[in-house]
mmCIF file of C-alpha atoms and ligand atoms in Angstrom:
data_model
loop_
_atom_site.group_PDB
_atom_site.id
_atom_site.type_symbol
_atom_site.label_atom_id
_atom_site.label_comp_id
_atom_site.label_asym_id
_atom_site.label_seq_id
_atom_site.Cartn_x
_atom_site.Cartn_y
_atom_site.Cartn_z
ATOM 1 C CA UNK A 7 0.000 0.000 0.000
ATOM 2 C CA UNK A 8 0.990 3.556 -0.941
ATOM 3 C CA UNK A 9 2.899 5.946 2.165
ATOM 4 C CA UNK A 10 1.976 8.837 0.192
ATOM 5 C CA UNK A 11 2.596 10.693 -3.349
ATOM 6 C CA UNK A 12 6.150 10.319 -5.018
ATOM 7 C CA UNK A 13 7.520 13.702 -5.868
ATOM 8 C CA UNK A 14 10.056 14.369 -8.311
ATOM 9 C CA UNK A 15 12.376 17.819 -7.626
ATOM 10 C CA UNK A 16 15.115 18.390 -10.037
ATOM 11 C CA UNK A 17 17.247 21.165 -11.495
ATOM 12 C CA UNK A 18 21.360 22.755 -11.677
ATOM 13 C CA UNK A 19 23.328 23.289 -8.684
ATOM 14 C CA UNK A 20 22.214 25.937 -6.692
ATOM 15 C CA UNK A 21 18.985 26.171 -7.682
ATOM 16 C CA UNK A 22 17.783 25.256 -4.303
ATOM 17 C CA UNK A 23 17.093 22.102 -4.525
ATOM 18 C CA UNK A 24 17.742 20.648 -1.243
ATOM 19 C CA UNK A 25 16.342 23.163 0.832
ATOM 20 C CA UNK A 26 12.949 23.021 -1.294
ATOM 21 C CA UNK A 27 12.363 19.287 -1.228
ATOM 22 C CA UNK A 28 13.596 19.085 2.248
ATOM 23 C CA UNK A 29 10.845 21.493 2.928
ATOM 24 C CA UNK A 30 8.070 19.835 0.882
ATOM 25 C CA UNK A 31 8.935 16.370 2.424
ATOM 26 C CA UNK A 32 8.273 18.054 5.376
ATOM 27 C CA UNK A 33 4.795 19.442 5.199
ATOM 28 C CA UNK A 34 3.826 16.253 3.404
ATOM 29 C CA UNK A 35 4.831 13.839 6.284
ATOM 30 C CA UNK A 36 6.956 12.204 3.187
ATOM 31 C CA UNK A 37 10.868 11.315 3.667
ATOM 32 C CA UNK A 38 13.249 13.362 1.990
ATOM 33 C CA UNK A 39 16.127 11.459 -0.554
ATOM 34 C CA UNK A 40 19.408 13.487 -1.470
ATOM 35 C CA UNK A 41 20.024 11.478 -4.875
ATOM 36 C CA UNK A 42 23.106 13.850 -5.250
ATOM 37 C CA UNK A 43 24.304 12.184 -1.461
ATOM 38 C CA UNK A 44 24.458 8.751 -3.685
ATOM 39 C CA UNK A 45 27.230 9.741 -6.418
ATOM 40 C CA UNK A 46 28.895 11.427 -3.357
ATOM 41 C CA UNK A 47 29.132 8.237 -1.673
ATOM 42 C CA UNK A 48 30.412 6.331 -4.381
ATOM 43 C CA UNK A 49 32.760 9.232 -5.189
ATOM 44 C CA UNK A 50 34.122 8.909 -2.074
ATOM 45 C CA UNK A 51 34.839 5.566 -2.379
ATOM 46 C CA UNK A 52 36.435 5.613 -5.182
ATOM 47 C CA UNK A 53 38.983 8.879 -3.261
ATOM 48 C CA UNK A 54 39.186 5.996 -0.467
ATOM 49 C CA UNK A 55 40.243 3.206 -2.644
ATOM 50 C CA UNK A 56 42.367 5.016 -5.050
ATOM 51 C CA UNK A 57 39.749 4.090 -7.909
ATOM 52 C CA UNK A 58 40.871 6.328 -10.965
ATOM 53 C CA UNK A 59 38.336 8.934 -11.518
ATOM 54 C CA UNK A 60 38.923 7.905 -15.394
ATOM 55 C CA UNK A 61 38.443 4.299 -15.010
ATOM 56 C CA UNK A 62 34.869 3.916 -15.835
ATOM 57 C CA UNK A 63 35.024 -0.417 -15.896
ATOM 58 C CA UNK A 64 36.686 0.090 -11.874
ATOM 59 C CA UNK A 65 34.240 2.984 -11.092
ATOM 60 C CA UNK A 66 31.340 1.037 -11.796
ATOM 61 C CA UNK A 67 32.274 -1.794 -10.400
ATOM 62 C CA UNK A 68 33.129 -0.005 -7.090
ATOM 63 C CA UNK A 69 29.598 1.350 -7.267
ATOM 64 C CA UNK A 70 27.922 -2.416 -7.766
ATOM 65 C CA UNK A 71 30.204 -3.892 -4.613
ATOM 66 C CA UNK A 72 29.916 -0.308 -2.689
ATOM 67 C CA UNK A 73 26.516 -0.556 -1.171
ATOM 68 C CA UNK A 74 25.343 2.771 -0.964
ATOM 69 C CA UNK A 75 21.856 3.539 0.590
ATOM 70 C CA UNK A 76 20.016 6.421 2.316
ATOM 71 C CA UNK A 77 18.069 5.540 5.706
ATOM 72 C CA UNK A 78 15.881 7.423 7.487
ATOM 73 C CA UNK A 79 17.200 10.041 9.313
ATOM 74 C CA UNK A 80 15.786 12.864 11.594
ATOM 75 C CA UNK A 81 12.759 14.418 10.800
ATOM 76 C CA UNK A 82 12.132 14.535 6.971
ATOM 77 C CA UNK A 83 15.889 14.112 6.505
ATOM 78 C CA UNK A 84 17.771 10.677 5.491
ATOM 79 C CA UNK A 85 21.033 9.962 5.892
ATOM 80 C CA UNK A 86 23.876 8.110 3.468
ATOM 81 C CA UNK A 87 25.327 5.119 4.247
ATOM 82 C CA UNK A 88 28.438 3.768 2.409
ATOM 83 C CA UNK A 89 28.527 0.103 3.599
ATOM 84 C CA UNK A 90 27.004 0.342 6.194
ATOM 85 C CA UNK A 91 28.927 3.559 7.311
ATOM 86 C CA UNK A 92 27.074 7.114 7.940
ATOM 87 C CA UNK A 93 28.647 9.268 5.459
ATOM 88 C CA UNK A 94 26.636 12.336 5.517
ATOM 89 C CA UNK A 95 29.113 14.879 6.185
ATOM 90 C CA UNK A 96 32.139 13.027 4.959
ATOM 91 C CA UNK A 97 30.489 13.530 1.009
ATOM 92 C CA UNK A 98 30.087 17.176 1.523
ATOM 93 C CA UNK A 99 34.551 18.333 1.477
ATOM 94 C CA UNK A 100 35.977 19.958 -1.622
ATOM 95 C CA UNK A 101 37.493 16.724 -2.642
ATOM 96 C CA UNK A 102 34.298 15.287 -3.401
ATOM 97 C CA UNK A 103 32.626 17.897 -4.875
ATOM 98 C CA UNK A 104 36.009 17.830 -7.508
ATOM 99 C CA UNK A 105 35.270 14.536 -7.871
ATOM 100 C CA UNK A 106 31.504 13.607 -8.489
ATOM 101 C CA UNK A 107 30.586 15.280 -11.956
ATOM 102 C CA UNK A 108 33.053 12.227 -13.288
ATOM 103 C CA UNK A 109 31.664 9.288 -11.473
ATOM 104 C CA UNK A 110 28.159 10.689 -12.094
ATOM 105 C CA UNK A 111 29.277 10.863 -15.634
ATOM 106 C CA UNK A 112 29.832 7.207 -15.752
ATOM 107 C CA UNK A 113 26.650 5.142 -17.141
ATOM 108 C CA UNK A 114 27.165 1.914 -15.381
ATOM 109 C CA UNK A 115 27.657 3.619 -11.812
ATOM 110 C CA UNK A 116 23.732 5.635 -13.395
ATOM 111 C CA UNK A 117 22.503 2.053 -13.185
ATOM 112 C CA UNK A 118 23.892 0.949 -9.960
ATOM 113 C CA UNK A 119 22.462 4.027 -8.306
ATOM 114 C CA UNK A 120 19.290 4.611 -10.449
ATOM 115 C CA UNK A 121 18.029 0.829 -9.371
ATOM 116 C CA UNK A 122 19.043 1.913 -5.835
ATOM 117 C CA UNK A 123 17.137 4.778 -5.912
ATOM 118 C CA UNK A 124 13.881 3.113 -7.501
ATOM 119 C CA UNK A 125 13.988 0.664 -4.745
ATOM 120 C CA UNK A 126 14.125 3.281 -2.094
ATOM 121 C CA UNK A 127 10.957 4.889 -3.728
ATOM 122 C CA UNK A 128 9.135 2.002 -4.395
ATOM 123 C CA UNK A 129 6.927 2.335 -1.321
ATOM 124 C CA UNK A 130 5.798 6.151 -1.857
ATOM 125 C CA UNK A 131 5.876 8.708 0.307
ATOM 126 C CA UNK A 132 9.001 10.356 -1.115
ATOM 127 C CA UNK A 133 10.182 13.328 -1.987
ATOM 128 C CA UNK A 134 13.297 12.991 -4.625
ATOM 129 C CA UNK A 135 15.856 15.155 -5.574
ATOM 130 C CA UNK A 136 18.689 15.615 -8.682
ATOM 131 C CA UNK A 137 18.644 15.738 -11.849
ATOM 132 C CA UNK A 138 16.817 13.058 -13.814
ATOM 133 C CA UNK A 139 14.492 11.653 -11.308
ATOM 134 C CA UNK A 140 11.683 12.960 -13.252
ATOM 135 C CA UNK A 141 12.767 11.748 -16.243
ATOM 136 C CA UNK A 142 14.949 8.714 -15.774
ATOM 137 C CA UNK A 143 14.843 7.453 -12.146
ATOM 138 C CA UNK A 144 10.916 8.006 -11.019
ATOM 139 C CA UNK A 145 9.100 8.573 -14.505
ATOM 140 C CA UNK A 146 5.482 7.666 -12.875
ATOM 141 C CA UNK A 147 5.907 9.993 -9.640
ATOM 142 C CA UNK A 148 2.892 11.879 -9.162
ATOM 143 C CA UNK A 149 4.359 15.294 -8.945
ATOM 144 C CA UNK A 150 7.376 16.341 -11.325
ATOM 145 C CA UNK A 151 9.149 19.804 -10.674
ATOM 146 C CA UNK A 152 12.148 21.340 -12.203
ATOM 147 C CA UNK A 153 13.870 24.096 -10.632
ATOM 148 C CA UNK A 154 15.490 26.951 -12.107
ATOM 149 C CA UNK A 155 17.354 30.649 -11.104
ATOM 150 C CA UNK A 156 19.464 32.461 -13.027
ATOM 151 C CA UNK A 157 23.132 32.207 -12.803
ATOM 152 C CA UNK A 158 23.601 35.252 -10.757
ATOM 153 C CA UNK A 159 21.113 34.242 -8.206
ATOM 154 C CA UNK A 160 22.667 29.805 -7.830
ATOM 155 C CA UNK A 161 26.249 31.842 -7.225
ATOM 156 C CA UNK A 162 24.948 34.107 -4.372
ATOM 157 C CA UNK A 163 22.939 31.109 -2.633
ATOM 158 C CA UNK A 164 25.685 29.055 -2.989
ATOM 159 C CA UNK A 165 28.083 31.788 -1.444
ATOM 160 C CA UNK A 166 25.725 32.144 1.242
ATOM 161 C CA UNK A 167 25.153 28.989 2.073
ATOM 162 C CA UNK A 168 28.919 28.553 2.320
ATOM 163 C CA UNK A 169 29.232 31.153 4.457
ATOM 164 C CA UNK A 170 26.703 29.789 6.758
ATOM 165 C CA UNK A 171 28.134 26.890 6.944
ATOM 166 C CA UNK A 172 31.584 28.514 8.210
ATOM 167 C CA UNK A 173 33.330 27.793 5.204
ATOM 168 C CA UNK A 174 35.664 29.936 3.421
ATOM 169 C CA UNK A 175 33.837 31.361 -0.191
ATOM 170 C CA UNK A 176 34.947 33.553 -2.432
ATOM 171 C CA UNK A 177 32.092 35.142 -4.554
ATOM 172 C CA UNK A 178 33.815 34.804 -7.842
ATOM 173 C CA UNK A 179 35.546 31.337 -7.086
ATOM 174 C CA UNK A 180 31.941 30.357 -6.293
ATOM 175 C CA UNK A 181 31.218 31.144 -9.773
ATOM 176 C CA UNK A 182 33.652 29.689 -11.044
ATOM 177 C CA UNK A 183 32.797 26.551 -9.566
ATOM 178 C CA UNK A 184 28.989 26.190 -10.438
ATOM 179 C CA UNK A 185 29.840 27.183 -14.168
ATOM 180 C CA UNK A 186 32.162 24.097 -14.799
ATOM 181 C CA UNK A 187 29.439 21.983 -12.617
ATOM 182 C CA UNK A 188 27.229 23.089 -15.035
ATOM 183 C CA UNK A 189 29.131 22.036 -17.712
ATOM 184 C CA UNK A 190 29.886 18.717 -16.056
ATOM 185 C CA UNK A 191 26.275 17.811 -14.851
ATOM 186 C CA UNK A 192 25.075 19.122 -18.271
ATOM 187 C CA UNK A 193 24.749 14.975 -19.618
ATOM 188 C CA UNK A 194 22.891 14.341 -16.626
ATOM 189 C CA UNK A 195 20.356 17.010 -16.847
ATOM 190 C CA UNK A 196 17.055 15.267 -18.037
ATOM 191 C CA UNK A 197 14.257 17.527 -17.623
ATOM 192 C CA UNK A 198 10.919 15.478 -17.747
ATOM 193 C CA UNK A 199 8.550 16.672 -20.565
ATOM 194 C CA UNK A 200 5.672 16.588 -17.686
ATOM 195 C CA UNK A 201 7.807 18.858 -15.160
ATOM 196 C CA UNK A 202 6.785 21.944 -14.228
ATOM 197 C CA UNK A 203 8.981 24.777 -14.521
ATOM 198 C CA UNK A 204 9.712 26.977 -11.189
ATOM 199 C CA UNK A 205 11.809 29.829 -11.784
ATOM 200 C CA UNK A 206 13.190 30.891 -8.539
ATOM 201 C CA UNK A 207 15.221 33.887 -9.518
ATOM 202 C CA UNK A 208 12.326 35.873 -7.518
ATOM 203 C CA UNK A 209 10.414 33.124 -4.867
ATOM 204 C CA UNK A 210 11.829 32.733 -1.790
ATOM 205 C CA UNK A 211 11.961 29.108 -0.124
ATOM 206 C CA UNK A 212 8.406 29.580 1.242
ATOM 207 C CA UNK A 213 6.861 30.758 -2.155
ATOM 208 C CA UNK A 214 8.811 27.926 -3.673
ATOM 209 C CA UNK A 215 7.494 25.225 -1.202
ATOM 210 C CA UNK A 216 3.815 26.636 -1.447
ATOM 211 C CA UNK A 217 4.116 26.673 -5.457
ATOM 212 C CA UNK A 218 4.733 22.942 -5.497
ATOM 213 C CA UNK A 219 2.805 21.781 -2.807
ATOM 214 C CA UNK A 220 -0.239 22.977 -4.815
ATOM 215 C CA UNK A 221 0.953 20.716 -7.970
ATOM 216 C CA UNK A 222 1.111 17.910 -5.327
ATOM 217 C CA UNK A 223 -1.762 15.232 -4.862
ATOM 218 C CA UNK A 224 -2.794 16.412 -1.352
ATOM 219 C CA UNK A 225 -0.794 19.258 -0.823
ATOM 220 C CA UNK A 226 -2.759 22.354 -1.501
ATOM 221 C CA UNK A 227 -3.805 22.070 1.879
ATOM 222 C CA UNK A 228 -0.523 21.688 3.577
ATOM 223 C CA UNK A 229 0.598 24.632 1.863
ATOM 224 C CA UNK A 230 -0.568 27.092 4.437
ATOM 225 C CA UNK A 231 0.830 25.019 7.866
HETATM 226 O O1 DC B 13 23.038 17.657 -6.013
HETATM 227 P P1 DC B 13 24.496 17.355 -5.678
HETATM 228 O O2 DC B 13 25.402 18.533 -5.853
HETATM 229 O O3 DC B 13 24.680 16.749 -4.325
HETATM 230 O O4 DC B 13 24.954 16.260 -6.751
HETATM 231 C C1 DC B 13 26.226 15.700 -6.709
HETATM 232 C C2 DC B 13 26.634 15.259 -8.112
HETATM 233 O O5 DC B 13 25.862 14.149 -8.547
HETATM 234 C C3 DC B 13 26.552 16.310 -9.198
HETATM 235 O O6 DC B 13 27.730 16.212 -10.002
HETATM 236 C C4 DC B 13 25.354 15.918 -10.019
HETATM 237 C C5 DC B 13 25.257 14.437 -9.809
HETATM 238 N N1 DC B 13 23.887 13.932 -9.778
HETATM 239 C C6 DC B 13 23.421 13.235 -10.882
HETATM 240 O O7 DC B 13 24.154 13.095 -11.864
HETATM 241 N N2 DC B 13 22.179 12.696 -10.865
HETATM 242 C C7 DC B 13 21.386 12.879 -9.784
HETATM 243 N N3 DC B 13 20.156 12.334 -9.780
HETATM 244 C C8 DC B 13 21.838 13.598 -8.675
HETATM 245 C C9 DC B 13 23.101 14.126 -8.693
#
């Protein structure tokens, strides 16, 4: 039996993603699933192991043997496990972020993680983040969204978030940075013909959250708690 709708968030880097869905899973009583956290993972594995970044035959079969999950963390929140291991913060350092565009870029670590991430979904009740889950992972979810803010707007987010988070950023390094992901996650971008467009260049998280709660089966009336 069904936990609840499957909803379907994606968009680039900095669009706000995260804090969005985080925010929708929340008002909906659904659990919230970083796909993004997943390619970490297996990115970090293959830092751990010394996997080259340009093997694509040892990267995916690193992500097969790697067992990488996300379980239910606090709240709306879920955590990712790498064997077993809680790996939540360890995906989040520089390193990694270098390093995930080219294992995400890889098809057969895709499959590992896209039948991973099906699985995870399969009982409802999720709200799903990244890039292709519309398209590619979740095609049937009942609520598809893609996100979208201009350039400008993803850099100064970013730099604030950064800044928030007590890490060093440097406005135009920040740049810098989402550009070439852009450029890098550009394969992986699969917008769903069904999604609907939000243009956050203007919405603030609320506005955001109430715009696709209304698209959501059952959440017109969450919108306003
Ligand atoms: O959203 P994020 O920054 O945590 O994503 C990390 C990387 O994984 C980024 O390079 C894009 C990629 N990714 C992907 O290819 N497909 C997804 N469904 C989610 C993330």
């Amino acid at each position: 039996m069904s936990k609840g709708p499957v909803v379907a968030i994606d968009g680039p880097a900095g669009a706000g993603k995260s804090t969005v869905a985080r925010a929708v899973a929340e008002r909906l009583g659904c659990l919230y699933l970083d796909s993004g956290a997943m390619y970490r993972a297996v990115a970090l594995a293959a830092l751990r192991s010394g996997t080259g970044l340009d093997e694509p035959a040892g990267l995916e079969a690193l992500a097969a043997r790697a067992d990488v999950t996300l379980r239910p963390g606090q709240g709306s929140v879920s955590r990712v496990l790498l064997g077993g291991e809680d790996v939540t913060e360890a995906v989040r350092t520089p390193e990694v972020e270098e390093a995930v565009p080219r294992v995400a870029g890889v098809p057969g670590v895709r499959a590992v993680l896209i039948a991973a991430q099906r699985r995870l979904a399969e009982a409802g009740g999720v709200v799903m983040d990244g890039r292709d889950i519309g398209r590619v992972v979740l095609p049937h979810a009942d609520c598809k969204v893609y996100l979208t803010a201009d350039l400008g707007v993803r850099v100064r987010r970013r730099y604030l978030q950064l800044r928030q988070q007590g890490r060093p950023a440097d406005l135009e390094e920040v740049g810098r940075d989402l550009a070439r992901r852009d450029s890098w996650d550009h394969a992986q971008m699969a917008r769903a013909p069904d999604a609907v467009e939000i243009d956050t260049t203007d919405l603030d998280v609320e506005q955001t959250v109430a715009r696709i709660l209304a698209l959501c089966p059952g959440g017109a009336r969450r919108a306003g708690n």
